[in-house]
Amino acid sequence: MRRLLVTGSVLLTLLVSVAAGDPGEPPLPERLADTGGGSQLITAEAPSEDSTTGTVTWWERRRGGWVEAGAAPARFGAKGLTEGSTRAQGTDTTPAGLYDLPYVFGIEPAPAGTRYPYRRVNDRSWWCQDNSADAYNRWVEPRPADCRAAEAEHLVTYGTQYAHALVVGFNYEWPVRGRGAGIFLHVNGLGATAGCVSVPAAAMSRILAWADPDRRPHIAIGTRSGRTAITRY
């Protein structure tokens, strides 16, 4: 009986250890292939490619190591995640990869402490997703004639989601038509996204008060393992 009790105790200890994670494992940023070269990083990690929920964590580098600064539950695309370099527009998938964060925009005033360049949304603000338009994957104001309204987002109509949003640099610097447009880190709506990453409103405000463009933050999006493993980026 004593041997059985000891064995059970060992098994319980192992189960608790697995549930809590390996305490000796390096923090997630140290396991990534690249962090963008800055001293701030946001990770958006989902359990698997077909997941629509996961965790957003923001990190900062202190004394040569990465330290967690905050975390929040996250939502991803309604069709899960996919490799960003081969993503197709209109698939409701969140592009996995490592991206910069060009600027912030919002319908509401910038949260207190925001240091990022902040662009306020008004009735004339659109995000062009029209593959035939010169301004593909760009903020336009007003909407140009070659960017069809049916192929653009009228930003002011997304009062909840775009109260505050960080532009994710997916397919942004040199846009590939058909790859996808308008990928943001924004406030939660009613459910999964059309390809963006979203977090609760309070978490979004905390992220914007924390993010410092001088520290060159990036966002790494991916899964725990597999072909879209976040550690590949």
PDB file of C-alpha atoms in Angstrom:
ATOM      1  CA  MET A   1       0.000   0.000   0.000  1.00  0.00           C
ATOM      2  CA  ARG A   2       2.805   2.420   0.867  1.00  0.00           C
ATOM      3  CA  ARG A   3       4.402   1.796  -2.556  1.00  0.00           C
ATOM      4  CA  LEU A   4       1.092   2.547  -4.283  1.00  0.00           C
ATOM      5  CA  LEU A   5       0.713   5.771  -2.316  1.00  0.00           C
ATOM      6  CA  VAL A   6       4.236   6.886  -3.219  1.00  0.00           C
ATOM      7  CA  THR A   7       3.639   6.071  -6.899  1.00  0.00           C
ATOM      8  CA  GLY A   8       0.398   8.051  -6.838  1.00  0.00           C
ATOM      9  CA  SER A   9       2.176  10.976  -5.235  1.00  0.00           C
ATOM     10  CA  VAL A  10       4.860  10.945  -7.939  1.00  0.00           C
ATOM     11  CA  LEU A  11       2.239  10.822 -10.696  1.00  0.00           C
ATOM     12  CA  LEU A  12       0.335  13.723  -9.121  1.00  0.00           C
ATOM     13  CA  THR A  13       3.544  15.759  -8.947  1.00  0.00           C
ATOM     14  CA  LEU A  14       4.246  15.042 -12.621  1.00  0.00           C
ATOM     15  CA  LEU A  15       0.717  16.027 -13.649  1.00  0.00           C
ATOM     16  CA  VAL A  16       0.929  19.307 -11.736  1.00  0.00           C
ATOM     17  CA  SER A  17       4.317  20.006 -13.300  1.00  0.00           C
ATOM     18  CA  VAL A  18       2.970  19.396 -16.831  1.00  0.00           C
ATOM     19  CA  ALA A  19      -0.092  21.571 -16.211  1.00  0.00           C
ATOM     20  CA  ALA A  20       2.015  24.412 -14.898  1.00  0.00           C
ATOM     21  CA  GLY A  21       4.571  24.154 -17.708  1.00  0.00           C
ATOM     22  CA  ASP A  22       8.265  23.507 -17.405  1.00  0.00           C
ATOM     23  CA  PRO A  23       9.619  26.110 -14.953  1.00  0.00           C
ATOM     24  CA  GLY A  24      13.030  25.749 -16.581  1.00  0.00           C
ATOM     25  CA  GLU A  25      11.743  26.531 -20.079  1.00  0.00           C
ATOM     26  CA  PRO A  26      12.930  29.900 -21.455  1.00  0.00           C
ATOM     27  CA  PRO A  27      10.250  32.566 -21.956  1.00  0.00           C
ATOM     28  CA  LEU A  28       8.515  32.419 -25.320  1.00  0.00           C
ATOM     29  CA  PRO A  29      10.424  35.312 -26.980  1.00  0.00           C
ATOM     30  CA  GLU A  30      13.711  33.500 -26.345  1.00  0.00           C
ATOM     31  CA  ARG A  31      12.383  30.487 -28.243  1.00  0.00           C
ATOM     32  CA  LEU A  32      11.385  32.430 -31.369  1.00  0.00           C
ATOM     33  CA  ALA A  33      13.553  32.425 -34.479  1.00  0.00           C
ATOM     34  CA  ASP A  34      13.366  36.256 -34.535  1.00  0.00           C
ATOM     35  CA  THR A  35      11.836  38.969 -32.374  1.00  0.00           C
ATOM     36  CA  GLY A  36      12.260  41.899 -34.753  1.00  0.00           C
ATOM     37  CA  GLY A  37      15.303  43.405 -33.073  1.00  0.00           C
ATOM     38  CA  GLY A  38      13.465  45.650 -30.622  1.00  0.00           C
ATOM     39  CA  SER A  39      13.061  45.472 -26.865  1.00  0.00           C
ATOM     40  CA  GLN A  40       9.283  45.039 -26.878  1.00  0.00           C
ATOM     41  CA  LEU A  41       7.307  42.172 -28.384  1.00  0.00           C
ATOM     42  CA  ILE A  42       3.691  41.023 -28.586  1.00  0.00           C
ATOM     43  CA  THR A  43       2.992  37.309 -29.061  1.00  0.00           C
ATOM     44  CA  ALA A  44      -0.387  36.021 -30.250  1.00  0.00           C
ATOM     45  CA  GLU A  45      -0.429  32.263 -29.775  1.00  0.00           C
ATOM     46  CA  ALA A  46      -3.207  29.789 -30.582  1.00  0.00           C
ATOM     47  CA  PRO A  47      -3.267  26.090 -29.672  1.00  0.00           C
ATOM     48  CA  SER A  48      -3.590  24.916 -33.312  1.00  0.00           C
ATOM     49  CA  GLU A  49      -4.287  26.124 -36.850  1.00  0.00           C
ATOM     50  CA  ASP A  50      -8.033  25.615 -36.530  1.00  0.00           C
ATOM     51  CA  SER A  51      -8.245  27.510 -33.230  1.00  0.00           C
ATOM     52  CA  THR A  52     -10.208  30.743 -32.990  1.00  0.00           C
ATOM     53  CA  THR A  53      -9.002  31.621 -29.482  1.00  0.00           C
ATOM     54  CA  GLY A  54      -5.661  31.816 -27.713  1.00  0.00           C
ATOM     55  CA  THR A  55      -3.521  34.256 -25.773  1.00  0.00           C
ATOM     56  CA  VAL A  56      -1.908  37.604 -26.479  1.00  0.00           C
ATOM     57  CA  THR A  57       1.101  38.364 -24.283  1.00  0.00           C
ATOM     58  CA  TRP A  58       3.241  41.478 -24.315  1.00  0.00           C
ATOM     59  CA  TRP A  59       6.877  41.300 -23.327  1.00  0.00           C
ATOM     60  CA  GLU A  60       9.787  43.625 -22.748  1.00  0.00           C
ATOM     61  CA  ARG A  61      13.501  43.054 -22.652  1.00  0.00           C
ATOM     62  CA  ARG A  62      15.127  43.892 -19.331  1.00  0.00           C
ATOM     63  CA  ARG A  63      18.772  43.310 -18.419  1.00  0.00           C
ATOM     64  CA  GLY A  64      19.254  40.988 -21.358  1.00  0.00           C
ATOM     65  CA  GLY A  65      16.172  38.819 -20.735  1.00  0.00           C
ATOM     66  CA  TRP A  66      12.507  38.859 -21.762  1.00  0.00           C
ATOM     67  CA  VAL A  67       9.917  39.552 -19.068  1.00  0.00           C
ATOM     68  CA  GLU A  68       6.152  39.278 -19.399  1.00  0.00           C
ATOM     69  CA  ALA A  69       4.461  42.683 -19.018  1.00  0.00           C
ATOM     70  CA  GLY A  70       0.874  41.515 -19.463  1.00  0.00           C
ATOM     71  CA  ALA A  71      -1.435  38.957 -21.051  1.00  0.00           C
ATOM     72  CA  ALA A  72      -5.028  38.642 -22.212  1.00  0.00           C
ATOM     73  CA  PRO A  73      -7.319  36.130 -23.929  1.00  0.00           C
ATOM     74  CA  ALA A  74      -7.270  36.565 -27.705  1.00  0.00           C
ATOM     75  CA  ARG A  75      -9.488  35.798 -30.675  1.00  0.00           C
ATOM     76  CA  PHE A  76      -8.321  34.862 -34.163  1.00  0.00           C
ATOM     77  CA  GLY A  77      -9.896  34.379 -37.584  1.00  0.00           C
ATOM     78  CA  ALA A  78     -13.128  32.410 -37.923  1.00  0.00           C
ATOM     79  CA  LYS A  79     -11.221  29.857 -40.024  1.00  0.00           C
ATOM     80  CA  GLY A  80      -8.203  29.774 -37.709  1.00  0.00           C
ATOM     81  CA  LEU A  81      -4.612  30.585 -38.661  1.00  0.00           C
ATOM     82  CA  THR A  82      -2.531  30.029 -41.789  1.00  0.00           C
ATOM     83  CA  GLU A  83       0.983  30.698 -43.046  1.00  0.00           C
ATOM     84  CA  GLY A  84       1.136  34.421 -43.784  1.00  0.00           C
ATOM     85  CA  SER A  85       3.382  34.120 -46.840  1.00  0.00           C
ATOM     86  CA  THR A  86       0.806  32.016 -48.687  1.00  0.00           C
ATOM     87  CA  ARG A  87      -2.433  33.385 -47.238  1.00  0.00           C
ATOM     88  CA  ALA A  88      -5.290  34.196 -49.619  1.00  0.00           C
ATOM     89  CA  GLN A  89      -7.552  37.195 -49.136  1.00  0.00           C
ATOM     90  CA  GLY A  90     -11.101  36.545 -47.994  1.00  0.00           C
ATOM     91  CA  THR A  91     -10.352  33.271 -46.223  1.00  0.00           C
ATOM     92  CA  ASP A  92     -11.105  34.540 -42.681  1.00  0.00           C
ATOM     93  CA  THR A  93      -7.717  33.257 -41.529  1.00  0.00           C
ATOM     94  CA  THR A  94      -5.196  35.038 -39.347  1.00  0.00           C
ATOM     95  CA  PRO A  95      -1.741  35.220 -40.983  1.00  0.00           C
ATOM     96  CA  ALA A  96       1.013  33.596 -38.932  1.00  0.00           C
ATOM     97  CA  GLY A  97       4.366  35.370 -38.969  1.00  0.00           C
ATOM     98  CA  LEU A  98       6.421  38.175 -37.451  1.00  0.00           C
ATOM     99  CA  TYR A  99       5.274  41.713 -38.293  1.00  0.00           C
ATOM    100  CA  ASP A 100       6.009  45.294 -37.404  1.00  0.00           C
ATOM    101  CA  LEU A 101       3.361  47.649 -35.997  1.00  0.00           C
ATOM    102  CA  PRO A 102       3.294  50.841 -38.098  1.00  0.00           C
ATOM    103  CA  TYR A 103       0.747  52.963 -36.225  1.00  0.00           C
ATOM    104  CA  VAL A 104      -2.417  53.101 -34.118  1.00  0.00           C
ATOM    105  CA  PHE A 105      -5.860  54.314 -35.085  1.00  0.00           C
ATOM    106  CA  GLY A 106      -9.220  54.545 -33.426  1.00  0.00           C
ATOM    107  CA  ILE A 107     -12.706  55.935 -33.307  1.00  0.00           C
ATOM    108  CA  GLU A 108     -12.234  56.904 -29.665  1.00  0.00           C
ATOM    109  CA  PRO A 109      -9.502  59.224 -28.363  1.00  0.00           C
ATOM    110  CA  ALA A 110      -6.136  57.585 -27.748  1.00  0.00           C
ATOM    111  CA  PRO A 111      -5.872  55.912 -24.331  1.00  0.00           C
ATOM    112  CA  ALA A 112      -3.882  57.811 -21.731  1.00  0.00           C
ATOM    113  CA  GLY A 113      -0.163  57.194 -22.130  1.00  0.00           C
ATOM    114  CA  THR A 114      -0.290  56.250 -25.830  1.00  0.00           C
ATOM    115  CA  ARG A 115       3.070  57.064 -27.465  1.00  0.00           C
ATOM    116  CA  TYR A 116       2.438  55.589 -30.886  1.00  0.00           C
ATOM    117  CA  PRO A 117       1.416  57.854 -33.782  1.00  0.00           C
ATOM    118  CA  TYR A 118      -2.392  57.918 -33.455  1.00  0.00           C
ATOM    119  CA  ARG A 119      -4.804  58.463 -36.313  1.00  0.00           C
ATOM    120  CA  ARG A 120      -8.385  59.349 -35.413  1.00  0.00           C
ATOM    121  CA  VAL A 121     -11.159  57.780 -37.484  1.00  0.00           C
ATOM    122  CA  ASN A 122     -13.839  60.006 -39.002  1.00  0.00           C
ATOM    123  CA  ASP A 123     -16.702  59.586 -41.473  1.00  0.00           C
ATOM    124  CA  ARG A 124     -14.325  59.806 -44.443  1.00  0.00           C
ATOM    125  CA  SER A 125     -11.905  57.114 -43.219  1.00  0.00           C
ATOM    126  CA  TRP A 126     -11.721  53.823 -45.129  1.00  0.00           C
ATOM    127  CA  TRP A 127      -9.320  50.894 -45.362  1.00  0.00           C
ATOM    128  CA  CYS A 128      -8.962  49.905 -49.013  1.00  0.00           C
ATOM    129  CA  GLN A 129      -8.991  46.152 -49.697  1.00  0.00           C
ATOM    130  CA  ASP A 130      -9.731  46.407 -53.420  1.00  0.00           C
ATOM    131  CA  ASN A 131      -7.103  44.444 -55.343  1.00  0.00           C
ATOM    132  CA  SER A 132      -7.498  46.719 -58.356  1.00  0.00           C
ATOM    133  CA  ALA A 133      -6.964  49.961 -56.421  1.00  0.00           C
ATOM    134  CA  ASP A 134      -3.728  51.932 -56.247  1.00  0.00           C
ATOM    135  CA  ALA A 135      -4.198  52.233 -52.467  1.00  0.00           C
ATOM    136  CA  TYR A 136      -4.593  48.497 -51.820  1.00  0.00           C
ATOM    137  CA  ASN A 137      -4.106  47.719 -48.115  1.00  0.00           C
ATOM    138  CA  ARG A 138      -3.944  51.366 -47.122  1.00  0.00           C
ATOM    139  CA  TRP A 139      -5.956  53.881 -45.107  1.00  0.00           C
ATOM    140  CA  VAL A 140      -7.686  56.211 -47.566  1.00  0.00           C
ATOM    141  CA  GLU A 141      -9.478  59.452 -46.815  1.00  0.00           C
ATOM    142  CA  PRO A 142     -11.700  59.981 -48.673  1.00  0.00           C
ATOM    143  CA  ARG A 143     -12.208  56.697 -50.515  1.00  0.00           C
ATOM    144  CA  PRO A 144     -10.811  57.063 -54.078  1.00  0.00           C
ATOM    145  CA  ALA A 145     -12.911  56.172 -57.104  1.00  0.00           C
ATOM    146  CA  ASP A 146     -10.811  53.100 -57.944  1.00  0.00           C
ATOM    147  CA  CYS A 147     -11.437  51.583 -54.488  1.00  0.00           C
ATOM    148  CA  ARG A 148     -14.934  50.139 -54.519  1.00  0.00           C
ATOM    149  CA  ALA A 149     -16.956  50.554 -51.321  1.00  0.00           C
ATOM    150  CA  ALA A 150     -17.836  46.850 -51.422  1.00  0.00           C
ATOM    151  CA  GLU A 151     -14.100  46.088 -51.320  1.00  0.00           C
ATOM    152  CA  ALA A 152     -13.216  48.462 -48.481  1.00  0.00           C
ATOM    153  CA  GLU A 153     -13.933  48.873 -44.771  1.00  0.00           C
ATOM    154  CA  HIS A 154     -15.665  52.060 -43.688  1.00  0.00           C
ATOM    155  CA  LEU A 155     -13.772  52.245 -40.409  1.00  0.00           C
ATOM    156  CA  VAL A 156     -16.264  54.353 -38.482  1.00  0.00           C
ATOM    157  CA  THR A 157     -18.934  51.654 -38.818  1.00  0.00           C
ATOM    158  CA  TYR A 158     -16.928  49.292 -36.576  1.00  0.00           C
ATOM    159  CA  GLY A 159     -17.542  51.234 -33.403  1.00  0.00           C
ATOM    160  CA  THR A 160     -16.606  48.444 -31.021  1.00  0.00           C
ATOM    161  CA  GLN A 161     -13.715  46.753 -32.808  1.00  0.00           C
ATOM    162  CA  TYR A 162     -12.013  49.914 -34.013  1.00  0.00           C
ATOM    163  CA  ALA A 163     -12.441  51.934 -30.861  1.00  0.00           C
ATOM    164  CA  HIS A 164      -8.673  51.335 -30.769  1.00  0.00           C
ATOM    165  CA  ALA A 165      -6.531  49.289 -33.157  1.00  0.00           C
ATOM    166  CA  LEU A 166      -2.874  48.661 -33.944  1.00  0.00           C
ATOM    167  CA  VAL A 167      -2.034  48.198 -37.614  1.00  0.00           C
ATOM    168  CA  VAL A 168      -0.235  44.871 -38.149  1.00  0.00           C
ATOM    169  CA  GLY A 169       2.390  45.110 -40.888  1.00  0.00           C
ATOM    170  CA  PHE A 170       1.165  41.997 -42.706  1.00  0.00           C
ATOM    171  CA  ASN A 171       1.375  42.509 -46.504  1.00  0.00           C
ATOM    172  CA  TYR A 172       1.837  46.192 -45.794  1.00  0.00           C
ATOM    173  CA  GLU A 173       5.217  47.533 -46.906  1.00  0.00           C
ATOM    174  CA  TRP A 174       5.129  45.909 -50.353  1.00  0.00           C
ATOM    175  CA  PRO A 175       1.542  44.650 -50.725  1.00  0.00           C
ATOM    176  CA  VAL A 176       0.966  41.503 -52.768  1.00  0.00           C
ATOM    177  CA  ARG A 177      -2.500  41.722 -54.295  1.00  0.00           C
ATOM    178  CA  GLY A 178      -4.722  38.857 -53.290  1.00  0.00           C
ATOM    179  CA  ARG A 179      -2.674  38.127 -50.151  1.00  0.00           C
ATOM    180  CA  GLY A 180      -4.911  40.105 -47.812  1.00  0.00           C
ATOM    181  CA  ALA A 181      -5.474  43.552 -46.383  1.00  0.00           C
ATOM    182  CA  GLY A 182      -6.585  45.221 -43.184  1.00  0.00           C
ATOM    183  CA  ILE A 183      -5.012  43.009 -40.519  1.00  0.00           C
ATOM    184  CA  PHE A 184      -5.091  44.675 -37.104  1.00  0.00           C
ATOM    185  CA  LEU A 185      -4.812  44.015 -33.386  1.00  0.00           C
ATOM    186  CA  HIS A 186      -8.122  45.453 -32.222  1.00  0.00           C
ATOM    187  CA  VAL A 187     -10.869  45.310 -29.607  1.00  0.00           C
ATOM    188  CA  ASN A 188     -13.093  42.225 -29.419  1.00  0.00           C
ATOM    189  CA  GLY A 189     -16.323  42.169 -31.371  1.00  0.00           C
ATOM    190  CA  LEU A 190     -19.036  39.562 -30.909  1.00  0.00           C
ATOM    191  CA  GLY A 191     -16.894  36.569 -31.862  1.00  0.00           C
ATOM    192  CA  ALA A 192     -14.025  35.390 -34.034  1.00  0.00           C
ATOM    193  CA  THR A 193     -12.486  37.860 -36.484  1.00  0.00           C
ATOM    194  CA  ALA A 194     -12.182  37.989 -40.266  1.00  0.00           C
ATOM    195  CA  GLY A 195      -8.414  37.504 -39.906  1.00  0.00           C
ATOM    196  CA  CYS A 196      -7.340  40.028 -37.298  1.00  0.00           C
ATOM    197  CA  VAL A 197      -6.292  39.385 -33.697  1.00  0.00           C
ATOM    198  CA  SER A 198      -8.570  40.847 -31.046  1.00  0.00           C
ATOM    199  CA  VAL A 199      -8.482  41.309 -27.272  1.00  0.00           C
ATOM    200  CA  PRO A 200     -10.794  42.791 -24.633  1.00  0.00           C
ATOM    201  CA  ALA A 201     -11.055  46.598 -24.626  1.00  0.00           C
ATOM    202  CA  ALA A 202      -9.247  46.969 -21.291  1.00  0.00           C
ATOM    203  CA  ALA A 203      -6.329  44.879 -22.579  1.00  0.00           C
ATOM    204  CA  MET A 204      -6.137  46.944 -25.765  1.00  0.00           C
ATOM    205  CA  SER A 205      -5.844  50.130 -23.696  1.00  0.00           C
ATOM    206  CA  ARG A 206      -3.105  48.553 -21.591  1.00  0.00           C
ATOM    207  CA  ILE A 207      -1.179  47.493 -24.687  1.00  0.00           C
ATOM    208  CA  LEU A 208      -1.359  50.986 -26.197  1.00  0.00           C
ATOM    209  CA  ALA A 209      -0.208  52.603 -22.949  1.00  0.00           C
ATOM    210  CA  TRP A 210       2.703  50.121 -22.819  1.00  0.00           C
ATOM    211  CA  ALA A 211       3.853  50.102 -26.451  1.00  0.00           C
ATOM    212  CA  ASP A 212       6.744  52.448 -27.205  1.00  0.00           C
ATOM    213  CA  PRO A 213       7.655  52.945 -30.880  1.00  0.00           C
ATOM    214  CA  ASP A 214      11.201  53.863 -29.844  1.00  0.00           C
ATOM    215  CA  ARG A 215      11.568  50.285 -28.599  1.00  0.00           C
ATOM    216  CA  ARG A 216      10.522  48.874 -32.003  1.00  0.00           C
ATOM    217  CA  PRO A 217       7.820  46.435 -30.913  1.00  0.00           C
ATOM    218  CA  HIS A 218       6.727  43.653 -33.268  1.00  0.00           C
ATOM    219  CA  ILE A 219       3.972  41.065 -33.136  1.00  0.00           C
ATOM    220  CA  ALA A 220       4.590  37.328 -33.591  1.00  0.00           C
ATOM    221  CA  ILE A 221       1.489  35.331 -34.518  1.00  0.00           C
ATOM    222  CA  GLY A 222       1.388  31.541 -34.590  1.00  0.00           C
ATOM    223  CA  THR A 223       0.487  28.234 -33.018  1.00  0.00           C
ATOM    224  CA  ARG A 224       2.085  26.102 -30.325  1.00  0.00           C
ATOM    225  CA  SER A 225       3.455  23.647 -32.879  1.00  0.00           C
ATOM    226  CA  GLY A 226       3.225  22.528 -36.479  1.00  0.00           C
ATOM    227  CA  ARG A 227       3.850  24.410 -39.701  1.00  0.00           C
ATOM    228  CA  THR A 228       2.603  27.692 -38.217  1.00  0.00           C
ATOM    229  CA  ALA A 229       4.447  27.274 -34.899  1.00  0.00           C
ATOM    230  CA  ILE A 230       5.114  30.678 -33.395  1.00  0.00           C
ATOM    231  CA  THR A 231       8.695  29.630 -32.634  1.00  0.00           C
ATOM    232  CA  ARG A 232       9.426  29.525 -36.392  1.00  0.00           C
ATOM    233  CA  TYR A 233       9.042  33.272 -36.711  1.00  0.00           C
TER     234      TYR A 233
END
